[in-house]
Amino acid sequence: MAFQQEFFSLKGKTALVTGARTGIGQAISVGLAASGAHVLLLGHRDNLEETKAQIAEAGGTCETVLIDLSQTGSIREQIKPVLQKHQIDILVNNAGVIYREPAAEFDESEWNRVMDVNINAVFILSQEAGRFMIERGSGKIINIASLLSFQGGVFVPAYTASKHAVAGLTKALANEWAAKGVQVNAIAPGYIETNNTEALRNDPDRSKSILDRIPAGRWGEADDIAGAAVFLASKAADYVNGHVLVVDGGWMGR
Ligand code: NAP
């Protein structure tokens, strides 16, 4: 079918976005809702008012789902009723945590917490939502990767390992599910002004060296990621599979 502008519309679709309270997850939630999707905002505390208000202002609709993604043993039983009640057309695995410590001293419980939220929960949610998508023959899964899906980073070994795994899982699922009508892709944001990068921005030397390498000449904003998510969630991306889309102001090209 020849391209039509409506291919970008998400009208009639339902999306589930994890980590929707702040930053990139919030911006993606508002972007998907403004494009017509009904959005289930997943958080782990009942504090999603700001995202709800932004969606209402954009004329969209949403509701909340409360699940602690660090408790991987109970995610399946908590997500099942949600998946039975709603047809999830779009799953955005965005929630993520970062812990900074030199590798030689790195705390093992922090290693496990980072891996649980950043990759184990992504696998569990993709598997649970993916089964329904496969059955229907359609669906979009968008994982939030990182530049540390490609690079090693400094003092964040668990984060780097988890984000390399996100890129790998994206390709592995895409290879199995592309022929079943389910597109699995990832977005690798560059350096974005959110809680996740607060420590970096508070360090004048790191902050300057990062900024000096970004061809766009500025840190990214969470809203910079929303358009890529809308594209990957839409019919316009039906033939995009297993791709990690870098949105970084040009960092990786430098
Ligand atoms: P953020 O503002 O800290 O967002 C992280 C979100 O995840 C928050 O809404 C947080 O909720 C939620 N979350 C944390 N632990 C959770 C748990 N156990 N269960 C459910 N939700 C949980 O930072 P962000 O930058 O927007 O991060 C979003 C994603 O982008 C992450 O995967 C991050 O790794 C990735 N990323 C960010 C950058 C960047 O430069 N900012 C670059 C590359 C990739 P609470 O705040 O309520 O804890």
PDB file of C-alpha atoms and ligand atoms in Angstrom:
ATOM      1  CA  MET A   1       0.000   0.000   0.000  1.00  0.00           C
ATOM      2  CA  ALA A   2       1.371   3.432  -0.939  1.00  0.00           C
ATOM      3  CA  PHE A   3       2.530   5.575   1.945  1.00  0.00           C
ATOM      4  CA  GLN A   4      -0.140   7.616   3.716  1.00  0.00           C
ATOM      5  CA  GLN A   5       0.305  10.232   6.434  1.00  0.00           C
ATOM      6  CA  GLU A   6      -2.027   8.177   8.685  1.00  0.00           C
ATOM      7  CA  PHE A   7       0.673   5.514   8.945  1.00  0.00           C
ATOM      8  CA  PHE A   8       2.120   7.641  11.770  1.00  0.00           C
ATOM      9  CA  SER A   9      -1.197   7.748  13.671  1.00  0.00           C
ATOM     10  CA  LEU A  10      -1.604   5.550  16.751  1.00  0.00           C
ATOM     11  CA  LYS A  11      -5.380   6.027  16.970  1.00  0.00           C
ATOM     12  CA  GLY A  12      -7.102   2.948  18.399  1.00  0.00           C
ATOM     13  CA  LYS A  13      -3.831   1.497  19.736  1.00  0.00           C
ATOM     14  CA  THR A  14      -2.966   0.789  23.370  1.00  0.00           C
ATOM     15  CA  ALA A  15       0.577   1.268  24.637  1.00  0.00           C
ATOM     16  CA  LEU A  16       2.254   0.187  27.868  1.00  0.00           C
ATOM     17  CA  VAL A  17       5.227   2.366  28.871  1.00  0.00           C
ATOM     18  CA  THR A  18       7.425   1.404  31.825  1.00  0.00           C
ATOM     19  CA  GLY A  19       9.120   4.071  33.928  1.00  0.00           C
ATOM     20  CA  ALA A  20       6.539   6.622  32.814  1.00  0.00           C
ATOM     21  CA  ARG A  21       6.874   8.955  35.827  1.00  0.00           C
ATOM     22  CA  THR A  22       9.845  11.012  34.665  1.00  0.00           C
ATOM     23  CA  GLY A  23      12.317  11.770  31.894  1.00  0.00           C
ATOM     24  CA  ILE A  24      12.315   9.764  28.686  1.00  0.00           C
ATOM     25  CA  GLY A  25       9.425   7.481  29.718  1.00  0.00           C
ATOM     26  CA  GLN A  26       7.278  10.489  30.496  1.00  0.00           C
ATOM     27  CA  ALA A  27       8.089  12.157  27.163  1.00  0.00           C
ATOM     28  CA  ILE A  28       7.433   8.944  25.214  1.00  0.00           C
ATOM     29  CA  SER A  29       4.113   8.443  27.051  1.00  0.00           C
ATOM     30  CA  VAL A  30       2.961  11.949  26.154  1.00  0.00           C
ATOM     31  CA  GLY A  31       4.179  11.514  22.555  1.00  0.00           C
ATOM     32  CA  LEU A  32       2.302   8.234  22.085  1.00  0.00           C
ATOM     33  CA  ALA A  33      -0.858   9.651  23.702  1.00  0.00           C
ATOM     34  CA  ALA A  34      -0.699  12.815  21.564  1.00  0.00           C
ATOM     35  CA  SER A  35      -0.467  10.518  18.520  1.00  0.00           C
ATOM     36  CA  GLY A  36      -3.713   8.790  19.514  1.00  0.00           C
ATOM     37  CA  ALA A  37      -2.713   5.826  21.672  1.00  0.00           C
ATOM     38  CA  HIS A  38      -4.335   5.029  25.007  1.00  0.00           C
ATOM     39  CA  VAL A  39      -1.325   4.750  27.325  1.00  0.00           C
ATOM     40  CA  LEU A  40      -0.886   2.520  30.367  1.00  0.00           C
ATOM     41  CA  LEU A  41       1.702   4.284  32.522  1.00  0.00           C
ATOM     42  CA  LEU A  42       3.740   1.765  34.494  1.00  0.00           C
ATOM     43  CA  GLY A  43       5.427   3.017  37.648  1.00  0.00           C
ATOM     44  CA  HIS A  44       6.436   1.445  40.930  1.00  0.00           C
ATOM     45  CA  ARG A  45       4.944   4.083  43.211  1.00  0.00           C
ATOM     46  CA  ASP A  46       1.629   5.852  42.976  1.00  0.00           C
ATOM     47  CA  ASN A  47       3.195   9.116  41.777  1.00  0.00           C
ATOM     48  CA  LEU A  48       2.420   9.470  38.078  1.00  0.00           C
ATOM     49  CA  GLU A  49       0.264  12.625  38.407  1.00  0.00           C
ATOM     50  CA  GLU A  50       2.591  14.847  36.389  1.00  0.00           C
ATOM     51  CA  THR A  51       2.608  12.479  33.406  1.00  0.00           C
ATOM     52  CA  LYS A  52      -1.167  12.092  33.656  1.00  0.00           C
ATOM     53  CA  ALA A  53      -1.601  15.866  33.645  1.00  0.00           C
ATOM     54  CA  GLN A  54       0.661  16.292  30.598  1.00  0.00           C
ATOM     55  CA  ILE A  55      -1.293  13.634  28.704  1.00  0.00           C
ATOM     56  CA  ALA A  56      -4.610  15.260  29.588  1.00  0.00           C
ATOM     57  CA  GLU A  57      -3.228  18.600  28.379  1.00  0.00           C
ATOM     58  CA  ALA A  58      -2.212  16.945  25.086  1.00  0.00           C
ATOM     59  CA  GLY A  59      -5.801  15.656  24.724  1.00  0.00           C
ATOM     60  CA  GLY A  60      -4.792  12.028  25.286  1.00  0.00           C
ATOM     61  CA  THR A  61      -5.988   9.247  27.583  1.00  0.00           C
ATOM     62  CA  CYS A  62      -4.106   7.071  30.058  1.00  0.00           C
ATOM     63  CA  GLU A  63      -4.306   4.989  33.205  1.00  0.00           C
ATOM     64  CA  THR A  64      -1.720   3.697  35.644  1.00  0.00           C
ATOM     65  CA  VAL A  65      -0.277   0.272  36.400  1.00  0.00           C
ATOM     66  CA  LEU A  66       1.844  -0.133  39.537  1.00  0.00           C
ATOM     67  CA  ILE A  67       4.541  -2.818  39.426  1.00  0.00           C
ATOM     68  CA  ASP A  68       8.015  -2.790  40.978  1.00  0.00           C
ATOM     69  CA  LEU A  69      10.215  -4.069  38.153  1.00  0.00           C
ATOM     70  CA  SER A  70      13.098  -4.827  40.526  1.00  0.00           C
ATOM     71  CA  GLN A  71      10.953  -7.628  42.020  1.00  0.00           C
ATOM     72  CA  THR A  72      11.308  -9.891  39.005  1.00  0.00           C
ATOM     73  CA  GLY A  73       9.770 -12.902  40.770  1.00  0.00           C
ATOM     74  CA  SER A  74       6.345 -11.246  40.916  1.00  0.00           C
ATOM     75  CA  ILE A  75       6.183  -9.341  37.599  1.00  0.00           C
ATOM     76  CA  ARG A  76       4.457 -12.167  35.698  1.00  0.00           C
ATOM     77  CA  GLU A  77       1.546 -12.561  38.115  1.00  0.00           C
ATOM     78  CA  GLN A  78       1.092  -8.772  38.268  1.00  0.00           C
ATOM     79  CA  ILE A  79       1.197  -8.127  34.506  1.00  0.00           C
ATOM     80  CA  LYS A  80      -1.080 -11.045  33.528  1.00  0.00           C
ATOM     81  CA  PRO A  81      -4.399  -9.372  34.539  1.00  0.00           C
ATOM     82  CA  VAL A  82      -3.293  -6.190  32.733  1.00  0.00           C
ATOM     83  CA  LEU A  83      -2.651  -8.150  29.543  1.00  0.00           C
ATOM     84  CA  GLN A  84      -5.979  -9.947  29.871  1.00  0.00           C
ATOM     85  CA  LYS A  85      -7.864  -6.665  30.297  1.00  0.00           C
ATOM     86  CA  HIS A  86      -6.014  -4.673  27.603  1.00  0.00           C
ATOM     87  CA  GLN A  87      -4.791  -5.531  24.137  1.00  0.00           C
ATOM     88  CA  ILE A  88      -1.266  -4.128  24.285  1.00  0.00           C
ATOM     89  CA  ASP A  89      -0.286  -3.104  20.757  1.00  0.00           C
ATOM     90  CA  ILE A  90       2.864  -1.245  21.802  1.00  0.00           C
ATOM     91  CA  LEU A  91       5.227  -2.124  24.651  1.00  0.00           C
ATOM     92  CA  VAL A  92       7.924   0.399  25.561  1.00  0.00           C
ATOM     93  CA  ASN A  93      10.507  -1.062  27.940  1.00  0.00           C
ATOM     94  CA  ASN A  94      11.923   2.209  29.211  1.00  0.00           C
ATOM     95  CA  ALA A  95      12.361   1.879  33.004  1.00  0.00           C
ATOM     96  CA  GLY A  96      16.019   1.781  33.927  1.00  0.00           C
ATOM     97  CA  VAL A  97      18.368   2.439  36.812  1.00  0.00           C
ATOM     98  CA  ILE A  98      22.053   3.309  36.976  1.00  0.00           C
ATOM     99  CA  TYR A  99      24.562   2.760  39.792  1.00  0.00           C
ATOM    100  CA  ARG A 100      28.053   4.295  39.743  1.00  0.00           C
ATOM    101  CA  GLU A 101      30.999   2.653  41.466  1.00  0.00           C
ATOM    102  CA  PRO A 102      34.454   1.524  40.287  1.00  0.00           C
ATOM    103  CA  ALA A 103      34.289  -2.049  39.006  1.00  0.00           C
ATOM    104  CA  ALA A 104      36.731  -3.422  41.620  1.00  0.00           C
ATOM    105  CA  GLU A 105      34.448  -2.330  44.473  1.00  0.00           C
ATOM    106  CA  PHE A 106      31.106  -2.680  42.700  1.00  0.00           C
ATOM    107  CA  ASP A 107      28.379  -3.797  45.098  1.00  0.00           C
ATOM    108  CA  GLU A 108      26.887  -7.146  44.075  1.00  0.00           C
ATOM    109  CA  SER A 109      23.356  -6.350  45.241  1.00  0.00           C
ATOM    110  CA  GLU A 110      23.451  -3.183  43.095  1.00  0.00           C
ATOM    111  CA  TRP A 111      24.684  -5.285  40.168  1.00  0.00           C
ATOM    112  CA  ASN A 112      21.648  -7.538  40.613  1.00  0.00           C
ATOM    113  CA  ARG A 113      19.194  -4.637  41.008  1.00  0.00           C
ATOM    114  CA  VAL A 114      20.453  -2.959  37.824  1.00  0.00           C
ATOM    115  CA  MET A 115      20.287  -6.223  35.872  1.00  0.00           C
ATOM    116  CA  ASP A 116      16.791  -6.973  37.239  1.00  0.00           C
ATOM    117  CA  VAL A 117      15.261  -3.629  36.224  1.00  0.00           C
ATOM    118  CA  ASN A 118      17.264  -2.992  33.036  1.00  0.00           C
ATOM    119  CA  ILE A 119      17.252  -6.409  31.362  1.00  0.00           C
ATOM    120  CA  ASN A 120      15.513  -9.188  33.318  1.00  0.00           C
ATOM    121  CA  ALA A 121      12.252  -7.224  33.567  1.00  0.00           C
ATOM    122  CA  VAL A 122      12.560  -6.311  29.869  1.00  0.00           C
ATOM    123  CA  PHE A 123      12.723 -10.007  28.961  1.00  0.00           C
ATOM    124  CA  ILE A 124       9.795 -10.935  31.215  1.00  0.00           C
ATOM    125  CA  LEU A 125       7.508  -8.148  29.950  1.00  0.00           C
ATOM    126  CA  SER A 126       8.482  -8.753  26.316  1.00  0.00           C
ATOM    127  CA  GLN A 127       7.757 -12.448  26.692  1.00  0.00           C
ATOM    128  CA  GLU A 128       4.385 -11.931  28.412  1.00  0.00           C
ATOM    129  CA  ALA A 129       3.169  -9.164  26.052  1.00  0.00           C
ATOM    130  CA  GLY A 130       4.892 -10.759  23.065  1.00  0.00           C
ATOM    131  CA  ARG A 131       2.866 -13.991  23.354  1.00  0.00           C
ATOM    132  CA  PHE A 132      -0.369 -12.037  22.819  1.00  0.00           C
ATOM    133  CA  MET A 133       1.197 -10.062  19.949  1.00  0.00           C
ATOM    134  CA  ILE A 134       2.328 -13.257  18.222  1.00  0.00           C
ATOM    135  CA  GLU A 135      -1.174 -14.704  18.614  1.00  0.00           C
ATOM    136  CA  ARG A 136      -2.687 -11.573  16.998  1.00  0.00           C
ATOM    137  CA  GLY A 137       0.026 -11.343  14.359  1.00  0.00           C
ATOM    138  CA  SER A 138       0.899  -7.732  15.200  1.00  0.00           C
ATOM    139  CA  GLY A 139       2.637  -5.633  17.804  1.00  0.00           C
ATOM    140  CA  LYS A 140       5.534  -3.293  18.459  1.00  0.00           C
ATOM    141  CA  ILE A 141       8.139  -3.627  21.186  1.00  0.00           C
ATOM    142  CA  ILE A 142      10.507  -0.712  21.743  1.00  0.00           C
ATOM    143  CA  ASN A 143      13.366  -1.153  24.193  1.00  0.00           C
ATOM    144  CA  ILE A 144      15.343   1.777  25.526  1.00  0.00           C
ATOM    145  CA  ALA A 145      19.000   0.959  25.047  1.00  0.00           C
ATOM    146  CA  SER A 146      21.878   3.437  25.489  1.00  0.00           C
ATOM    147  CA  LEU A 147      25.150   4.590  23.958  1.00  0.00           C
ATOM    148  CA  LEU A 148      26.495   2.105  26.528  1.00  0.00           C
ATOM    149  CA  SER A 149      24.913  -0.605  24.364  1.00  0.00           C
ATOM    150  CA  PHE A 150      27.959   0.097  22.148  1.00  0.00           C
ATOM    151  CA  GLN A 151      30.561   1.613  24.470  1.00  0.00           C
ATOM    152  CA  GLY A 152      31.948   0.638  27.869  1.00  0.00           C
ATOM    153  CA  GLY A 153      31.323   3.738  29.960  1.00  0.00           C
ATOM    154  CA  VAL A 154      33.193   4.551  33.170  1.00  0.00           C
ATOM    155  CA  PHE A 155      32.190   3.319  36.683  1.00  0.00           C
ATOM    156  CA  VAL A 156      28.894   1.829  35.458  1.00  0.00           C
ATOM    157  CA  PRO A 157      29.715  -1.831  34.644  1.00  0.00           C
ATOM    158  CA  ALA A 158      26.271  -3.226  35.489  1.00  0.00           C
ATOM    159  CA  TYR A 159      24.526  -0.527  33.479  1.00  0.00           C
ATOM    160  CA  THR A 160      26.805  -1.162  30.480  1.00  0.00           C
ATOM    161  CA  ALA A 161      26.335  -4.930  30.680  1.00  0.00           C
ATOM    162  CA  SER A 162      22.565  -4.538  30.966  1.00  0.00           C
ATOM    163  CA  LYS A 163      22.349  -2.127  28.015  1.00  0.00           C
ATOM    164  CA  HIS A 164      24.517  -4.344  25.786  1.00  0.00           C
ATOM    165  CA  ALA A 165      22.062  -7.095  26.714  1.00  0.00           C
ATOM    166  CA  VAL A 166      19.101  -4.879  25.768  1.00  0.00           C
ATOM    167  CA  ALA A 167      20.559  -4.431  22.269  1.00  0.00           C
ATOM    168  CA  GLY A 168      21.219  -8.176  21.987  1.00  0.00           C
ATOM    169  CA  LEU A 169      17.764  -9.160  23.198  1.00  0.00           C
ATOM    170  CA  THR A 170      16.194  -6.680  20.764  1.00  0.00           C
ATOM    171  CA  LYS A 171      17.887  -8.423  17.841  1.00  0.00           C
ATOM    172  CA  ALA A 172      17.229 -11.932  19.190  1.00  0.00           C
ATOM    173  CA  LEU A 173      13.490 -11.292  19.610  1.00  0.00           C
ATOM    174  CA  ALA A 174      13.284  -9.520  16.244  1.00  0.00           C
ATOM    175  CA  ASN A 175      14.837 -12.538  14.517  1.00  0.00           C
ATOM    176  CA  GLU A 176      12.162 -14.821  15.976  1.00  0.00           C
ATOM    177  CA  TRP A 177       9.151 -12.539  15.830  1.00  0.00           C
ATOM    178  CA  ALA A 178       9.552 -10.425  12.652  1.00  0.00           C
ATOM    179  CA  ALA A 179       7.875 -13.111  10.518  1.00  0.00           C
ATOM    180  CA  LYS A 180       5.015 -13.215  13.033  1.00  0.00           C
ATOM    181  CA  GLY A 181       4.170  -9.529  12.499  1.00  0.00           C
ATOM    182  CA  VAL A 182       5.841  -8.275  15.676  1.00  0.00           C
ATOM    183  CA  GLN A 183       8.477  -5.582  15.272  1.00  0.00           C
ATOM    184  CA  VAL A 184      11.092  -5.422  18.033  1.00  0.00           C
ATOM    185  CA  ASN A 185      13.441  -2.433  17.970  1.00  0.00           C
ATOM    186  CA  ALA A 186      15.369  -0.224  20.365  1.00  0.00           C
ATOM    187  CA  ILE A 187      16.232   3.432  20.785  1.00  0.00           C
ATOM    188  CA  ALA A 188      19.684   4.362  22.071  1.00  0.00           C
ATOM    189  CA  PRO A 189      19.392   7.858  23.516  1.00  0.00           C
ATOM    190  CA  GLY A 190      22.511   9.995  23.744  1.00  0.00           C
ATOM    191  CA  TYR A 191      23.160  12.215  26.748  1.00  0.00           C
ATOM    192  CA  ILE A 192      19.729  13.424  27.837  1.00  0.00           C
ATOM    193  CA  GLU A 193      18.933  15.830  30.676  1.00  0.00           C
ATOM    194  CA  THR A 194      17.072  13.543  33.105  1.00  0.00           C
ATOM    195  CA  ASN A 195      17.523  12.178  36.644  1.00  0.00           C
ATOM    196  CA  ASN A 196      19.660   9.401  35.131  1.00  0.00           C
ATOM    197  CA  THR A 197      22.406  11.867  34.120  1.00  0.00           C
ATOM    198  CA  GLU A 198      22.158  14.288  37.048  1.00  0.00           C
ATOM    199  CA  ALA A 199      25.491  13.133  38.552  1.00  0.00           C
ATOM    200  CA  LEU A 200      27.276  13.631  35.206  1.00  0.00           C
ATOM    201  CA  ARG A 201      25.818  17.096  34.714  1.00  0.00           C
ATOM    202  CA  ASN A 202      26.820  18.056  38.273  1.00  0.00           C
ATOM    203  CA  ASP A 203      30.462  17.172  37.497  1.00  0.00           C
ATOM    204  CA  PRO A 204      31.766  20.217  35.565  1.00  0.00           C
ATOM    205  CA  ASP A 205      34.692  18.340  33.934  1.00  0.00           C
ATOM    206  CA  ARG A 206      32.633  15.334  32.766  1.00  0.00           C
ATOM    207  CA  SER A 207      29.813  17.593  31.712  1.00  0.00           C
ATOM    208  CA  LYS A 208      32.130  19.765  29.576  1.00  0.00           C
ATOM    209  CA  SER A 209      33.926  16.809  27.966  1.00  0.00           C
ATOM    210  CA  ILE A 210      30.584  15.228  27.069  1.00  0.00           C
ATOM    211  CA  LEU A 211      29.198  18.452  25.615  1.00  0.00           C
ATOM    212  CA  ASP A 212      32.388  19.047  23.613  1.00  0.00           C
ATOM    213  CA  ARG A 213      31.819  15.739  21.785  1.00  0.00           C
ATOM    214  CA  ILE A 214      28.162  16.287  20.863  1.00  0.00           C
ATOM    215  CA  PRO A 215      27.994  17.719  17.311  1.00  0.00           C
ATOM    216  CA  ALA A 216      24.546  19.196  18.016  1.00  0.00           C
ATOM    217  CA  GLY A 217      26.227  21.332  20.697  1.00  0.00           C
ATOM    218  CA  ARG A 218      23.696  20.614  23.448  1.00  0.00           C
ATOM    219  CA  TRP A 219      22.523  17.868  25.770  1.00  0.00           C
ATOM    220  CA  GLY A 220      19.375  16.131  24.587  1.00  0.00           C
ATOM    221  CA  GLU A 221      15.955  16.683  26.109  1.00  0.00           C
ATOM    222  CA  ALA A 222      13.562  13.849  26.881  1.00  0.00           C
ATOM    223  CA  ASP A 223      11.236  15.195  24.183  1.00  0.00           C
ATOM    224  CA  ASP A 224      13.973  14.551  21.599  1.00  0.00           C
ATOM    225  CA  ILE A 225      13.313  10.819  22.039  1.00  0.00           C
ATOM    226  CA  ALA A 226       9.515  10.901  21.688  1.00  0.00           C
ATOM    227  CA  GLY A 227       9.417  11.229  17.874  1.00  0.00           C
ATOM    228  CA  ALA A 228      11.596   8.161  17.365  1.00  0.00           C
ATOM    229  CA  ALA A 229       9.293   6.183  19.678  1.00  0.00           C
ATOM    230  CA  VAL A 230       6.167   7.300  17.810  1.00  0.00           C
ATOM    231  CA  PHE A 231       7.794   6.273  14.508  1.00  0.00           C
ATOM    232  CA  LEU A 232       8.833   2.820  15.782  1.00  0.00           C
ATOM    233  CA  ALA A 233       5.358   2.311  17.312  1.00  0.00           C
ATOM    234  CA  SER A 234       3.585   3.168  14.059  1.00  0.00           C
ATOM    235  CA  LYS A 235       2.680   1.393  10.845  1.00  0.00           C
ATOM    236  CA  ALA A 236       5.365   3.517   9.168  1.00  0.00           C
ATOM    237  CA  ALA A 237       7.933   1.213  10.829  1.00  0.00           C
ATOM    238  CA  ASP A 238       6.325  -2.118   9.855  1.00  0.00           C
ATOM    239  CA  TYR A 239       9.484  -3.218   8.004  1.00  0.00           C
ATOM    240  CA  VAL A 240      11.948  -2.044  10.669  1.00  0.00           C
ATOM    241  CA  ASN A 241      13.147  -5.040  12.694  1.00  0.00           C
ATOM    242  CA  GLY A 242      15.954  -5.527  15.211  1.00  0.00           C
ATOM    243  CA  HIS A 243      17.259  -1.987  14.778  1.00  0.00           C
ATOM    244  CA  VAL A 244      18.902   0.085  17.511  1.00  0.00           C
ATOM    245  CA  LEU A 245      18.096   3.675  16.563  1.00  0.00           C
ATOM    246  CA  VAL A 246      20.628   6.119  17.966  1.00  0.00           C
ATOM    247  CA  VAL A 247      19.188   9.533  18.905  1.00  0.00           C
ATOM    248  CA  ASP A 248      22.222  11.351  20.227  1.00  0.00           C
ATOM    249  CA  GLY A 249      22.830  14.714  18.558  1.00  0.00           C
ATOM    250  CA  GLY A 250      25.547  13.014  16.486  1.00  0.00           C
ATOM    251  CA  TRP A 251      27.721  11.572  19.320  1.00  0.00           C
ATOM    252  CA  MET A 252      28.233   8.120  17.753  1.00  0.00           C
ATOM    253  CA  GLY A 253      29.202   9.531  14.393  1.00  0.00           C
ATOM    254  CA  ARG A 254      32.061  11.494  15.868  1.00  0.00           C
TER     255      ARG A 254
HETATM  256  P1  NAP B   1      14.754   8.614  34.924  1.00  0.00           P
HETATM  257  O1  NAP B   1      14.080   9.948  34.869  1.00  0.00           O
HETATM  258  O2  NAP B   1      15.497   8.234  36.142  1.00  0.00           O
HETATM  259  O3  NAP B   1      13.664   7.518  34.554  1.00  0.00           O
HETATM  260  C1  NAP B   1      13.698   6.198  34.987  1.00  0.00           C
HETATM  261  C2  NAP B   1      12.283   5.743  35.225  1.00  0.00           C
HETATM  262  O4  NAP B   1      12.295   4.353  35.591  1.00  0.00           O
HETATM  263  C3  NAP B   1      11.608   6.507  36.368  1.00  0.00           C
HETATM  264  O5  NAP B   1      10.297   6.852  35.998  1.00  0.00           O
HETATM  265  C4  NAP B   1      11.632   5.499  37.502  1.00  0.00           C
HETATM  266  O6  NAP B   1      10.585   5.690  38.439  1.00  0.00           O
HETATM  267  C5  NAP B   1      11.471   4.188  36.742  1.00  0.00           C
HETATM  268  N1  NAP B   1      11.892   3.058  37.560  1.00  0.00           N
HETATM  269  C6  NAP B   1      13.058   2.940  38.252  1.00  0.00           C
HETATM  270  N2  NAP B   1      13.062   1.800  38.952  1.00  0.00           N
HETATM  271  C7  NAP B   1      11.885   1.186  38.712  1.00  0.00           C
HETATM  272  C8  NAP B   1      11.290  -0.018  39.157  1.00  0.00           C
HETATM  273  N3  NAP B   1      11.918  -0.822  40.039  1.00  0.00           N
HETATM  274  N4  NAP B   1      10.051  -0.349  38.715  1.00  0.00           N
HETATM  275  C9  NAP B   1       9.401   0.469  37.849  1.00  0.00           C
HETATM  276  N5  NAP B   1       9.901   1.622  37.393  1.00  0.00           N
HETATM  277  C10 NAP B   1      11.135   1.980  37.819  1.00  0.00           C
HETATM  278  O7  NAP B   1      15.829   8.516  33.754  1.00  0.00           O
HETATM  279  P2  NAP B   1      15.681   8.465  32.160  1.00  0.00           P
HETATM  280  O8  NAP B   1      16.930   9.046  31.646  1.00  0.00           O
HETATM  281  O9  NAP B   1      14.389   9.010  31.697  1.00  0.00           O
HETATM  282  O10 NAP B   1      15.746   6.900  31.905  1.00  0.00           O
HETATM  283  C11 NAP B   1      14.827   6.210  31.090  1.00  0.00           C
HETATM  284  C12 NAP B   1      15.550   5.144  30.284  1.00  0.00           C
HETATM  285  O11 NAP B   1      16.448   5.788  29.371  1.00  0.00           O
HETATM  286  C13 NAP B   1      16.415   4.213  31.135  1.00  0.00           C
HETATM  287  O12 NAP B   1      16.328   2.896  30.644  1.00  0.00           O
HETATM  288  C14 NAP B   1      17.817   4.757  30.916  1.00  0.00           C
HETATM  289  O13 NAP B   1      18.798   3.797  31.113  1.00  0.00           O
HETATM  290  C15 NAP B   1      17.709   5.181  29.464  1.00  0.00           C
HETATM  291  N6  NAP B   1      18.733   6.100  28.992  1.00  0.00           N
HETATM  292  C16 NAP B   1      18.849   7.364  29.500  1.00  0.00           C
HETATM  293  C17 NAP B   1      19.820   8.211  28.992  1.00  0.00           C
HETATM  294  C18 NAP B   1      19.995   9.630  29.484  1.00  0.00           C
HETATM  295  O14 NAP B   1      20.933  10.297  29.036  1.00  0.00           O
HETATM  296  N7  NAP B   1      19.143  10.140  30.350  1.00  0.00           N
HETATM  297  C19 NAP B   1      20.689   7.779  27.997  1.00  0.00           C
HETATM  298  C20 NAP B   1      20.555   6.482  27.512  1.00  0.00           C
HETATM  299  C21 NAP B   1      19.567   5.666  28.014  1.00  0.00           C
HETATM  300  P3  NAP B   1      10.900   6.488  39.834  1.00  0.00           P
HETATM  301  O15 NAP B   1      11.527   7.795  39.430  1.00  0.00           O
HETATM  302  O16 NAP B   1       9.561   6.616  40.469  1.00  0.00           O
HETATM  303  O17 NAP B   1      11.858   5.621  40.599  1.00  0.00           O
END
